[in-house]
Coordinates of C-alpha atoms in Angstrom, one line a residue:
S1 CA -71.7 -23.7 -13.7
E2 CA -70.8 -24.9 -17.2
T3 CA -67.5 -26.1 -15.9
I4 CA -68.4 -27.9 -12.6
G5 CA -72.1 -27.8 -12.8
I6 CA -72.9 -25.3 -10.1
G7 CA -72.1 -21.7 -10.0
K8 CA -71.4 -21.4 -6.1
G9 CA -68.2 -21.9 -4.4
S10 CA -67.2 -25.5 -3.3
V11 CA -65.4 -24.7 0.0
L12 CA -66.7 -24.6 3.6
L13 CA -65.1 -22.4 6.3
E14 CA -63.5 -25.5 7.7
D15 CA -61.7 -26.1 4.3
L16 CA -59.9 -22.8 4.7
Y17 CA -58.4 -24.1 8.0
K18 CA -57.3 -27.4 6.2
A19 CA -55.8 -25.6 3.1
D20 CA -52.0 -25.8 2.3
L21 CA -52.3 -22.9 0.0
I22 CA -54.9 -20.1 -0.5
I23 CA -54.6 -17.8 -3.5
V24 CA -56.6 -14.7 -3.0
A25 CA -57.0 -13.0 -6.4
G26 CA -58.7 -9.6 -7.1
Q27 CA -60.0 -9.3 -3.8
N28 CA -59.4 -6.9 -0.7
P29 CA -60.8 -8.6 2.3
G30 CA -59.5 -5.8 4.7
T31 CA -62.0 -3.4 3.4
N32 CA -64.7 -5.4 1.6
H33 CA -64.7 -8.7 3.6
P34 CA -63.0 -8.1 7.0
R35 CA -64.4 -11.1 8.8
M36 CA -62.4 -13.2 6.2
L37 CA -59.1 -11.9 7.6
S38 CA -59.7 -13.9 10.8
A39 CA -60.2 -17.0 8.9
L40 CA -57.2 -16.4 6.9
E41 CA -55.2 -15.8 10.2
K42 CA -56.5 -19.3 11.5
A43 CA -55.5 -20.8 8.3
K44 CA -51.9 -19.4 8.6
D45 CA -51.7 -20.7 12.1
N46 CA -52.5 -24.2 10.8
G47 CA -49.7 -24.1 8.3
A48 CA -51.3 -22.6 5.2
R49 CA -49.5 -20.2 2.9
I50 CA -51.0 -17.4 1.1
I51 CA -50.5 -15.9 -2.4
S52 CA -52.0 -12.5 -2.9
V53 CA -52.7 -11.5 -6.6
N54 CA -53.7 -7.8 -6.9
P55 CA -52.9 -4.6 -8.7
L56 CA -52.5 -2.8 -5.4
P57 CA -50.8 -3.7 -2.1
E58 CA -53.6 -4.0 0.5
A59 CA -52.9 -3.5 4.2
G60 CA -55.3 -6.2 5.5
L61 CA -53.6 -9.0 3.5
E62 CA -50.0 -7.6 4.4
R63 CA -50.7 -7.7 8.2
F64 CA -53.9 -8.5 10.1
K65 CA -54.4 -7.0 13.7
N66 CA -57.1 -9.0 15.0
P67 CA -59.0 -6.6 17.5
Q68 CA -60.5 -9.7 19.2
T69 CA -57.3 -11.2 20.7
P70 CA -54.6 -9.4 22.8
H71 CA -51.8 -10.6 20.6
G72 CA -53.8 -9.4 17.4
M73 CA -54.1 -6.0 18.8
L74 CA -50.5 -5.6 19.9
K75 CA -48.6 -7.3 17.2
G76 CA -50.8 -8.7 14.4
A77 CA -50.0 -11.5 11.9
A78 CA -48.5 -11.3 8.6
L79 CA -50.7 -13.1 6.1
T80 CA -49.2 -13.0 2.4
D81 CA -46.3 -15.1 1.7
L82 CA -46.0 -13.9 -1.9
F83 CA -47.5 -10.7 -3.3
L84 CA -48.1 -10.9 -7.1
Q85 CA -48.7 -7.1 -8.1
I86 CA -50.5 -8.0 -11.3
R87 CA -51.3 -5.7 -14.0
I88 CA -55.1 -5.0 -14.4
G89 CA -56.8 -7.7 -16.3
G90 CA -53.7 -10.0 -16.5
D91 CA -54.9 -12.9 -14.2
Q92 CA -56.1 -15.1 -17.1
A93 CA -52.7 -14.9 -18.5
L94 CA -51.0 -15.8 -15.2
F95 CA -53.2 -18.8 -14.5
R96 CA -52.7 -20.1 -18.1
L97 CA -49.0 -19.9 -17.7
L98 CA -49.2 -21.6 -14.4
N99 CA -51.3 -24.4 -16.1
K100 CA -48.8 -24.9 -18.6
L101 CA -45.9 -25.3 -16.2
I102 CA -48.1 -27.7 -14.2
V103 CA -48.9 -29.9 -17.3
E104 CA -45.1 -29.9 -18.3
T105 CA -44.0 -30.9 -14.8
E106 CA -43.8 -34.6 -14.5
G107 CA -46.2 -36.0 -11.8
A108 CA -47.8 -32.6 -11.2
V109 CA -51.1 -33.4 -12.8
D110 CA -53.6 -35.5 -10.8
E111 CA -53.9 -38.1 -13.6
D112 CA -56.5 -40.3 -11.7
F113 CA -58.8 -37.4 -10.9
V114 CA -58.4 -36.0 -14.6
R115 CA -59.3 -39.4 -16.0
E116 CA -62.1 -40.2 -13.9
H117 CA -63.8 -36.8 -13.2
T118 CA -63.1 -34.5 -16.1
H119 CA -63.7 -33.8 -19.8
G120 CA -61.7 -31.9 -22.3
Y121 CA -58.3 -32.3 -21.0
E122 CA -56.4 -32.8 -24.2
E123 CA -57.7 -29.8 -26.0
F124 CA -57.2 -27.6 -22.8
A125 CA -53.5 -29.1 -22.4
E126 CA -52.7 -28.3 -26.1
A127 CA -53.8 -24.6 -25.4
A128 CA -51.9 -24.5 -22.1
R129 CA -48.6 -25.7 -23.8
A130 CA -48.9 -22.8 -26.3
A131 CA -48.7 -20.2 -23.5
D132 CA -45.9 -17.9 -23.9
W133 CA -43.5 -16.5 -21.4
D134 CA -43.0 -13.2 -22.9
E135 CA -46.6 -12.5 -23.6
T136 CA -47.5 -13.5 -20.0
L137 CA -44.9 -11.2 -18.6
R138 CA -46.1 -8.4 -20.8
A139 CA -49.8 -9.1 -19.7
T140 CA -49.1 -9.5 -16.1
G141 CA -46.3 -7.1 -15.4
L142 CA -44.7 -9.9 -13.1
T143 CA -41.2 -11.2 -13.4
R144 CA -40.2 -14.6 -14.2
E145 CA -38.8 -15.2 -10.8
Q146 CA -42.2 -14.2 -9.2
I147 CA -44.1 -16.7 -11.3
E148 CA -41.5 -19.6 -10.7
E149 CA -42.0 -18.7 -6.9
A150 CA -45.7 -19.2 -7.1
L151 CA -45.3 -22.4 -9.1
R152 CA -43.0 -23.9 -6.2
M153 CA -45.7 -23.0 -3.7
V154 CA -48.4 -24.6 -6.0
L155 CA -46.5 -27.9 -6.5
A156 CA -45.8 -28.2 -2.7
S157 CA -49.5 -27.9 -1.9
R158 CA -51.7 -31.0 -1.7
R159 CA -54.8 -28.9 -0.8
T160 CA -55.4 -25.4 -2.8
I161 CA -58.1 -22.9 -2.5
V162 CA -58.6 -20.1 -4.9
C163 CA -60.6 -17.1 -3.7
W164 CA -61.6 -14.2 -5.8
A165 CA -64.1 -11.2 -6.0
M166 CA -64.9 -8.4 -8.3
G167 CA -61.2 -7.9 -9.4
L168 CA -61.6 -11.0 -11.5
T169 CA -65.5 -10.7 -12.4
Q170 CA -65.6 -7.1 -13.7
H171 CA -63.5 -7.4 -17.0
K172 CA -64.5 -8.1 -20.6
H173 CA -62.8 -11.5 -20.3
S174 CA -63.9 -12.2 -16.7
V175 CA -65.5 -15.5 -17.6
P176 CA -62.6 -17.1 -19.4
T177 CA -60.4 -15.9 -16.5
I178 CA -62.5 -17.7 -13.9
R179 CA -62.7 -20.8 -16.1
E180 CA -58.9 -20.8 -16.2
V181 CA -59.0 -20.6 -12.4
V182 CA -61.2 -23.8 -12.5
N183 CA -58.7 -25.5 -14.9
F184 CA -55.9 -24.7 -12.5
L185 CA -57.8 -26.4 -9.6
L186 CA -58.8 -29.4 -11.7
L187 CA -55.4 -30.1 -12.8
R188 CA -54.4 -31.2 -9.4
G189 CA -57.6 -32.5 -8.1
N190 CA -58.4 -29.5 -6.0
I191 CA -62.3 -30.0 -6.3
G192 CA -64.0 -32.3 -3.9
R193 CA -61.2 -32.6 -1.6
P194 CA -61.3 -31.3 2.0
G195 CA -59.1 -28.1 2.2
A196 CA -59.4 -27.4 -1.5
G197 CA -61.7 -25.9 -4.1
V198 CA -63.3 -22.7 -5.6
C199 CA -64.2 -19.8 -3.3
P200 CA -65.8 -16.9 -5.1
V201 CA -66.8 -14.1 -2.7
R202 CA -70.2 -13.4 -4.2
G203 CA -71.5 -10.4 -2.4
H204 CA -73.4 -9.9 0.8
S205 CA -75.9 -12.6 2.1
N206 CA -79.0 -11.1 0.5
V207 CA -77.3 -11.3 -2.9
Q208 CA -76.4 -14.8 -2.4
G209 CA -79.7 -16.0 -0.9
D210 CA -81.7 -14.3 -3.6
R211 CA -80.0 -16.1 -6.3
T212 CA -80.7 -19.5 -4.5
M213 CA -84.3 -18.5 -4.1
G214 CA -84.6 -18.2 -7.9
I215 CA -84.4 -14.5 -8.1
F216 CA -82.6 -14.4 -11.4
E217 CA -83.5 -13.0 -14.8
R218 CA -82.9 -16.4 -16.5
P219 CA -84.4 -18.9 -14.0
A220 CA -83.8 -22.7 -14.8
P221 CA -86.8 -24.6 -16.3
A222 CA -86.6 -26.9 -13.3
F223 CA -87.2 -24.2 -10.9
L224 CA -90.2 -22.6 -13.0
D225 CA -91.6 -26.2 -13.1
A226 CA -91.4 -26.7 -9.3
L227 CA -93.0 -23.1 -8.7
E228 CA -95.8 -24.0 -11.1
K229 CA -96.5 -27.2 -9.4
E230 CA -96.5 -25.7 -5.9
F231 CA -98.5 -22.7 -6.6
G232 CA -100.8 -23.6 -9.4
F233 CA -99.9 -20.8 -11.9
A234 CA -97.9 -20.7 -15.2
P235 CA -94.7 -18.6 -14.5
P236 CA -93.5 -16.7 -17.5
R237 CA -90.8 -18.5 -19.4
E238 CA -89.2 -15.7 -21.4
H239 CA -86.1 -14.2 -19.9
G240 CA -86.0 -10.9 -18.0
Y241 CA -83.4 -8.2 -17.8
D242 CA -80.1 -8.2 -16.0
V243 CA -78.8 -4.9 -14.7
V244 CA -77.5 -3.5 -17.9
R245 CA -80.3 -4.7 -20.0
A246 CA -82.7 -3.1 -17.4
I247 CA -81.0 0.2 -18.0
R248 CA -81.2 -0.2 -21.7
A249 CA -84.9 -1.2 -21.5
L250 CA -85.8 2.0 -19.4
R251 CA -83.7 4.2 -21.7
D252 CA -85.4 2.8 -24.7
G253 CA -88.9 2.9 -23.3
E254 CA -89.3 -0.9 -23.3
A255 CA -89.7 -0.8 -19.5
K256 CA -92.1 1.6 -17.7
V257 CA -91.8 0.8 -14.1
F258 CA -88.8 0.4 -11.9
F259 CA -89.3 -1.4 -8.5
A260 CA -86.2 -1.8 -6.3
M261 CA -86.2 -4.1 -3.0
G262 CA -83.3 -2.1 -1.3
G263 CA -80.1 -0.9 -2.8
N264 CA -78.9 2.3 -4.4
F265 CA -79.5 1.5 -8.0
V266 CA -78.3 4.7 -9.6
S267 CA -75.1 5.1 -7.6
A268 CA -74.3 1.4 -8.1
S269 CA -74.7 1.2 -11.8
P270 CA -72.4 2.1 -14.7
D271 CA -72.4 5.0 -17.0
T272 CA -74.1 7.4 -14.4
D273 CA -75.5 9.9 -16.8
V274 CA -77.1 7.2 -19.0
T275 CA -78.5 5.5 -16.0
E276 CA -80.0 8.6 -14.7
A277 CA -81.6 9.7 -17.9
A278 CA -83.0 6.1 -18.2
M279 CA -84.7 6.3 -14.8
R280 CA -86.2 9.6 -15.6
R281 CA -88.0 8.0 -18.6
A282 CA -89.9 5.7 -16.3
R283 CA -93.4 6.2 -15.6
L284 CA -93.0 5.0 -11.9
T285 CA -90.0 4.4 -9.8
V286 CA -90.5 2.7 -6.4
H287 CA -87.8 2.1 -3.6
V288 CA -88.3 -0.1 -0.6
S289 CA -85.5 1.2 1.5
T290 CA -84.3 1.4 5.1
K291 CA -82.4 4.7 4.5
L292 CA -82.4 7.6 2.0
N293 CA -79.9 7.4 -0.9
R294 CA -79.3 9.2 -4.2
S295 CA -81.5 6.9 -6.3
H296 CA -84.5 8.4 -4.4
V297 CA -84.0 11.7 -6.2
I298 CA -83.5 10.3 -9.7
T299 CA -87.2 9.6 -10.3
G300 CA -89.7 8.7 -13.0
A301 CA -92.9 10.6 -13.7
R302 CA -94.2 9.3 -10.5
A303 CA -92.0 8.2 -7.5
L304 CA -92.5 6.2 -4.2
I305 CA -90.3 5.4 -1.3
L306 CA -91.7 2.6 0.7
P307 CA -89.7 2.8 4.2
T308 CA -89.1 -0.7 5.6
L309 CA -87.8 -2.6 8.6
G310 CA -83.9 -3.1 8.9
R311 CA -82.7 -6.6 9.6
T312 CA -81.4 -5.3 12.9
E313 CA -85.0 -4.3 13.9
R314 CA -87.5 -6.6 15.7
D315 CA -90.2 -7.9 13.3
L316 CA -93.5 -8.6 15.1
Q317 CA -96.4 -10.0 13.2
D318 CA -99.7 -11.5 14.1
S319 CA -98.1 -14.9 14.9
G320 CA -95.3 -13.4 17.0
E321 CA -91.7 -12.3 16.6
Q322 CA -90.3 -13.3 13.1
F323 CA -87.0 -14.1 11.6
V324 CA -85.8 -14.3 8.1
T325 CA -82.8 -16.5 6.7
V326 CA -79.5 -15.5 5.1
E327 CA -76.8 -17.5 3.1
D328 CA -73.1 -16.8 3.5
S329 CA -70.3 -17.4 1.0
M330 CA -69.7 -20.8 2.0
G331 CA -73.4 -21.9 1.3
M332 CA -74.5 -21.8 5.0
V333 CA -78.0 -21.0 5.8
H334 CA -78.9 -19.5 9.2
A335 CA -81.6 -17.3 10.9
S336 CA -81.2 -13.7 11.2
R337 CA -83.3 -11.8 14.0
G338 CA -83.4 -8.2 14.6
R339 CA -83.0 -6.9 18.2
L340 CA -83.7 -3.3 18.1
E341 CA -86.9 -1.6 18.5
P342 CA -88.2 -0.4 15.1
A343 CA -87.6 3.3 14.2
S344 CA -91.4 3.7 13.8
R345 CA -94.4 1.5 14.7
H346 CA -95.7 2.1 11.2
L347 CA -92.8 0.4 9.3
L348 CA -93.7 -2.7 7.5
S349 CA -91.2 -5.6 6.9
E350 CA -90.2 -6.4 3.3
P351 CA -92.1 -9.6 3.2
A352 CA -95.2 -7.7 4.5
I353 CA -94.8 -5.1 1.7
V354 CA -94.5 -7.8 -1.0
C355 CA -97.5 -9.7 0.4
R356 CA -99.7 -6.7 0.7
L357 CA -98.8 -5.4 -2.8
A358 CA -99.4 -8.9 -4.3
R359 CA -102.9 -9.0 -2.8
R360 CA -103.8 -5.5 -4.2
V361 CA -102.4 -6.2 -7.6
L362 CA -103.6 -9.8 -8.0
G363 CA -106.9 -9.5 -6.3
E364 CA -109.1 -11.8 -4.3
N365 CA -108.8 -14.5 -6.9
S366 CA -105.2 -15.3 -6.3
A367 CA -105.1 -18.7 -4.7
T368 CA -101.7 -17.7 -2.9
P369 CA -102.3 -17.2 0.8
W370 CA -100.6 -13.9 1.0
E371 CA -102.2 -13.0 4.4
E372 CA -100.8 -16.2 5.8
F373 CA -97.3 -15.5 4.6
E374 CA -97.3 -12.1 6.1
K375 CA -98.5 -13.3 9.6
D376 CA -96.0 -16.3 9.9
Y377 CA -92.8 -16.4 7.7
A378 CA -92.5 -20.2 8.6
T379 CA -95.3 -20.7 6.1
I380 CA -93.2 -19.2 3.4
R381 CA -90.3 -21.4 4.4
D382 CA -92.6 -24.6 4.1
R383 CA -93.4 -23.6 0.5
I384 CA -89.5 -23.0 -0.3
A385 CA -88.9 -26.5 1.2
R386 CA -91.1 -28.0 -1.7
V387 CA -89.8 -25.9 -4.3
I388 CA -85.9 -25.2 -3.9
P389 CA -83.6 -28.5 -3.7
G390 CA -81.5 -28.5 -0.6
F391 CA -84.2 -26.9 1.7
E392 CA -86.2 -30.0 2.6
D393 CA -87.4 -29.6 6.2
F394 CA -86.4 -26.0 6.2
N395 CA -87.9 -24.7 9.4
A396 CA -86.6 -27.6 11.5
R397 CA -83.0 -27.4 10.0
V398 CA -82.7 -23.5 10.3
A399 CA -83.7 -23.7 14.0
R400 CA -80.5 -25.5 14.9
P401 CA -77.6 -23.6 16.2
G402 CA -75.6 -22.3 13.2
G403 CA -78.2 -23.4 10.8
F404 CA -77.3 -25.8 8.0
T405 CA -75.1 -26.3 4.9
L406 CA -76.4 -26.4 1.3
P407 CA -75.6 -29.5 -0.7
H408 CA -72.9 -29.1 -3.3
A409 CA -72.4 -32.0 -5.5
P410 CA -68.9 -31.4 -6.8
R411 CA -67.7 -30.8 -3.2
D412 CA -69.7 -33.5 -1.3
E413 CA -69.6 -36.3 -3.8
R414 CA -67.3 -35.3 -6.7
R415 CA -70.4 -35.4 -8.9
F416 CA -70.6 -32.8 -11.6
P417 CA -74.0 -31.9 -13.0
T418 CA -72.9 -30.8 -16.3
A419 CA -73.9 -31.6 -19.8
T420 CA -71.0 -34.1 -19.9
G421 CA -71.5 -35.4 -16.5
K422 CA -68.0 -34.4 -15.6
A423 CA -66.0 -31.2 -14.8
N424 CA -65.1 -29.5 -18.0
F425 CA -61.7 -28.2 -18.9
T426 CA -62.0 -25.1 -21.2
A427 CA -59.4 -23.6 -23.6
A428 CA -60.5 -20.0 -24.3
P429 CA -57.9 -17.8 -26.0
V430 CA -55.9 -15.6 -23.5
E431 CA -57.0 -12.0 -23.4
Y432 CA -55.9 -9.0 -21.6
P433 CA -56.4 -5.3 -21.9
E434 CA -54.1 -3.3 -24.2
L435 CA -52.5 0.0 -23.1
P436 CA -52.0 2.9 -25.5
E437 CA -49.3 5.4 -25.0
G438 CA -50.1 8.0 -22.5
R439 CA -53.1 6.1 -21.0
L440 CA -53.8 4.2 -17.8
L441 CA -56.1 1.4 -16.8
L442 CA -58.5 2.5 -14.0
Q443 CA -60.1 0.3 -11.6
T444 CA -62.9 1.5 -9.4
L445 CA -62.8 0.5 -5.7
R446 CA -64.1 1.5 -2.4
S447 CA -62.6 3.1 0.6
H448 CA -62.3 1.7 4.1
D449 CA -64.9 4.3 5.3
Q450 CA -67.6 2.9 2.7
Y451 CA -70.0 0.0 2.6
N452 CA -71.1 -0.5 -1.1
T453 CA -72.2 2.8 -2.2
T454 CA -72.8 4.2 1.3
V455 CA -69.9 6.5 2.2
Y456 CA -69.4 7.1 6.1
G457 CA -66.4 9.2 5.9
L458 CA -63.7 10.8 3.9
D459 CA -60.9 8.9 5.1
D460 CA -59.2 5.6 3.8
R461 CA -56.8 4.8 6.6
Y462 CA -55.7 1.5 5.1
R463 CA -54.2 3.4 2.2
G464 CA -53.3 6.6 4.0
I465 CA -55.9 9.0 2.3
K466 CA -57.2 11.7 4.4
N467 CA -60.2 14.0 4.1
G468 CA -61.0 13.4 0.4
R469 CA -62.6 11.0 -2.0
R470 CA -61.9 12.5 -5.5
V471 CA -58.5 11.0 -5.6
V472 CA -56.6 8.9 -8.1
L473 CA -53.9 6.5 -7.2
V474 CA -51.2 6.6 -9.7
N475 CA -47.8 4.7 -9.8
P476 CA -45.0 7.5 -9.3
E477 CA -43.1 6.5 -12.3
D478 CA -46.2 6.7 -14.4
A479 CA -46.9 10.0 -12.9
R480 CA -43.4 11.3 -13.6
A481 CA -43.9 10.1 -17.2
L482 CA -47.2 11.9 -17.5
K483 CA -45.8 15.0 -15.8
L484 CA -48.3 14.6 -12.8
A485 CA -47.0 15.9 -9.5
D486 CA -48.4 14.4 -6.3
G487 CA -51.2 16.6 -5.1
S488 CA -52.0 18.1 -8.6
Y489 CA -55.4 17.9 -10.0
V490 CA -56.8 16.2 -13.1
D491 CA -60.0 15.2 -14.8
L492 CA -60.4 11.5 -15.6
V493 CA -61.5 11.1 -19.2
G494 CA -62.7 7.7 -20.3
E495 CA -62.0 6.3 -23.7
W496 CA -64.1 3.7 -25.3
K497 CA -65.0 2.6 -28.8
D498 CA -68.3 4.5 -29.1
G499 CA -66.3 7.8 -29.0
V500 CA -68.4 9.3 -26.2
E501 CA -66.4 11.4 -23.9
R502 CA -67.0 10.6 -20.3
R503 CA -65.3 12.8 -17.7
A504 CA -65.0 12.7 -14.0
P505 CA -63.5 16.2 -13.1
G506 CA -61.3 17.4 -10.1
F507 CA -59.4 14.5 -9.0
R508 CA -56.3 15.0 -6.9
V509 CA -53.4 12.7 -8.0
V510 CA -51.9 10.5 -5.3
H511 CA -48.6 8.9 -5.9
Y512 CA -49.2 5.3 -4.9
P513 CA -47.5 1.8 -5.5
T514 CA -50.1 0.6 -8.0
A515 CA -48.9 -1.8 -10.7
R516 CA -47.4 0.0 -13.6
G517 CA -49.7 1.4 -16.2
C518 CA -52.6 1.0 -13.7
A519 CA -54.7 3.6 -11.5
A520 CA -57.5 3.3 -9.2
A521 CA -60.2 5.7 -7.8
Y522 CA -63.3 5.2 -5.7
Y523 CA -66.7 4.5 -6.9
P524 CA -69.5 5.7 -7.1
E525 CA -67.6 8.9 -8.1
T526 CA -66.1 7.1 -11.1
N527 CA -68.9 5.1 -12.4
V528 CA -69.5 7.9 -14.8
L529 CA -66.5 6.5 -16.7
V530 CA -67.7 3.0 -17.1
P531 CA -69.7 2.7 -20.4
L532 CA -73.0 1.0 -20.1
D533 CA -72.2 -1.4 -23.1
A534 CA -68.7 -2.3 -21.7
T535 CA -69.5 -5.6 -20.1
A536 CA -68.0 -9.0 -19.6
D537 CA -68.7 -11.4 -22.4
T538 CA -71.3 -14.1 -21.5
S539 CA -72.2 -12.6 -18.0
N540 CA -72.7 -9.2 -19.1
T541 CA -71.2 -7.7 -15.8
P542 CA -70.0 -4.1 -16.0
A543 CA -66.3 -4.1 -16.6
S544 CA -65.6 -1.6 -14.0
K545 CA -62.1 -2.9 -13.1
S546 CA -60.5 -2.1 -16.5
V547 CA -61.5 1.3 -17.7
L548 CA -59.1 3.0 -20.1
V549 CA -58.5 6.6 -19.2
R550 CA -56.4 9.6 -20.0
L551 CA -55.6 12.2 -17.3
E552 CA -56.0 15.8 -18.2
Q553 CA -55.0 18.9 -16.3
S554 CA -58.0 20.1 -14.3
A555 CA -59.6 23.5 -14.1
T556 CA -59.7 22.7 -10.3
D557 CA -55.8 22.9 -10.1

């Protein structure tokens, strides 16, 4: 948000179809966002080219077999035009060098856009010109020819989109990396142009919509002011805890109650042993859940599980059948209605649980009409319309087929609500993980038979893994150097500056074409290796994609 004034992506789905070039970095749509593959297929049909930047070759981006069309089922479509198999954490160095080459290519910079809409170009350009080829090749593991081919594709494109996910966000230097991506797009005017922009894939619809609704440990003063005006109470102004700080607070006894609306907190969080010990220190743990998971058995002194309706189940309240709203990665808001009969007539919806709890805790003196909110969710949306910008006339607009698009000033008006009033170039030093002799950089990832921390099977058919999850993917050349035979068993031992040994035992070595010096293994089994305090600067996101490990022969072997 400090660079262009808003923290969300600037592209609509139709922009993907208009793009000349789409760069997919640190993202595996085939497993994590499969609906995106059909959008990329349509973009290819319309003439787009695709560069994939990833430490692993991913089947979905190599060839997509669309099950909804006869041609797709029989033949499929090649998606990636150029695969840049980057070393883990080398993305900032790659984009910095591309920016250097753009700056030094006559006519490549959109000078009118830079002059009218940006701030800080000269300082950035000076830093970009200092980018070093040898350092970049070392940081990325790429060849000069690959980078030069990427540059040719960039310069040939009038409309470029960069998509990314956790492969960019879960590193110590993730924020400078994303800012360098923004620099890359600003240079050629690819913000606020149809078919161009930033496309962060920010998680499932609940995650995206929650942040829009102000569920954030550091809410903006303007939001708190609007909340106070609408509901007549003074919201607390001090900041709360993000995930990592919440675990520390529980561990240190600063927090006494843990209340989760969905999710599998223990399995999704880093440093599993530390997280479990922190949860056990709580006086009360509460989970509002649709299904059982491991977090339910790691409890405080008292523990409650509150079963709730799933989004696929019909939600009947006193005023009739209800719906909730969701927000997709493109800023589209639409209604979501359950069609299935509830698993039990005793189940309460999430809004009903919150409303009843609020009435019990706040008492009869609360002026907020909790009972009215529970009976008719439209009354909640009326309040949202008066608090959250972009949701005016909420009920009427969400009733339209397909819902509505949230406003986005950089995309819609080329207006940048930043401190400078313009899009800001940045010039952070280039960072990338260093790899000591005999060590590997491990990224955690999920299998095809997995949704977040929910594991549905033991196969990962896209990667050829059968009947097992305790596997570590290692480049065959690295494996030979480390004397690790395919099929041998090792313990993964994390190394970090605190000197604490973090060990994940009994992993089968699978020779796999990862980037040199890099390895990969599934989470949540490897979350135990991610130190709680190993987080991204500024964002405090766990650095789960660049964990330094050594591989030791396992007693399982």
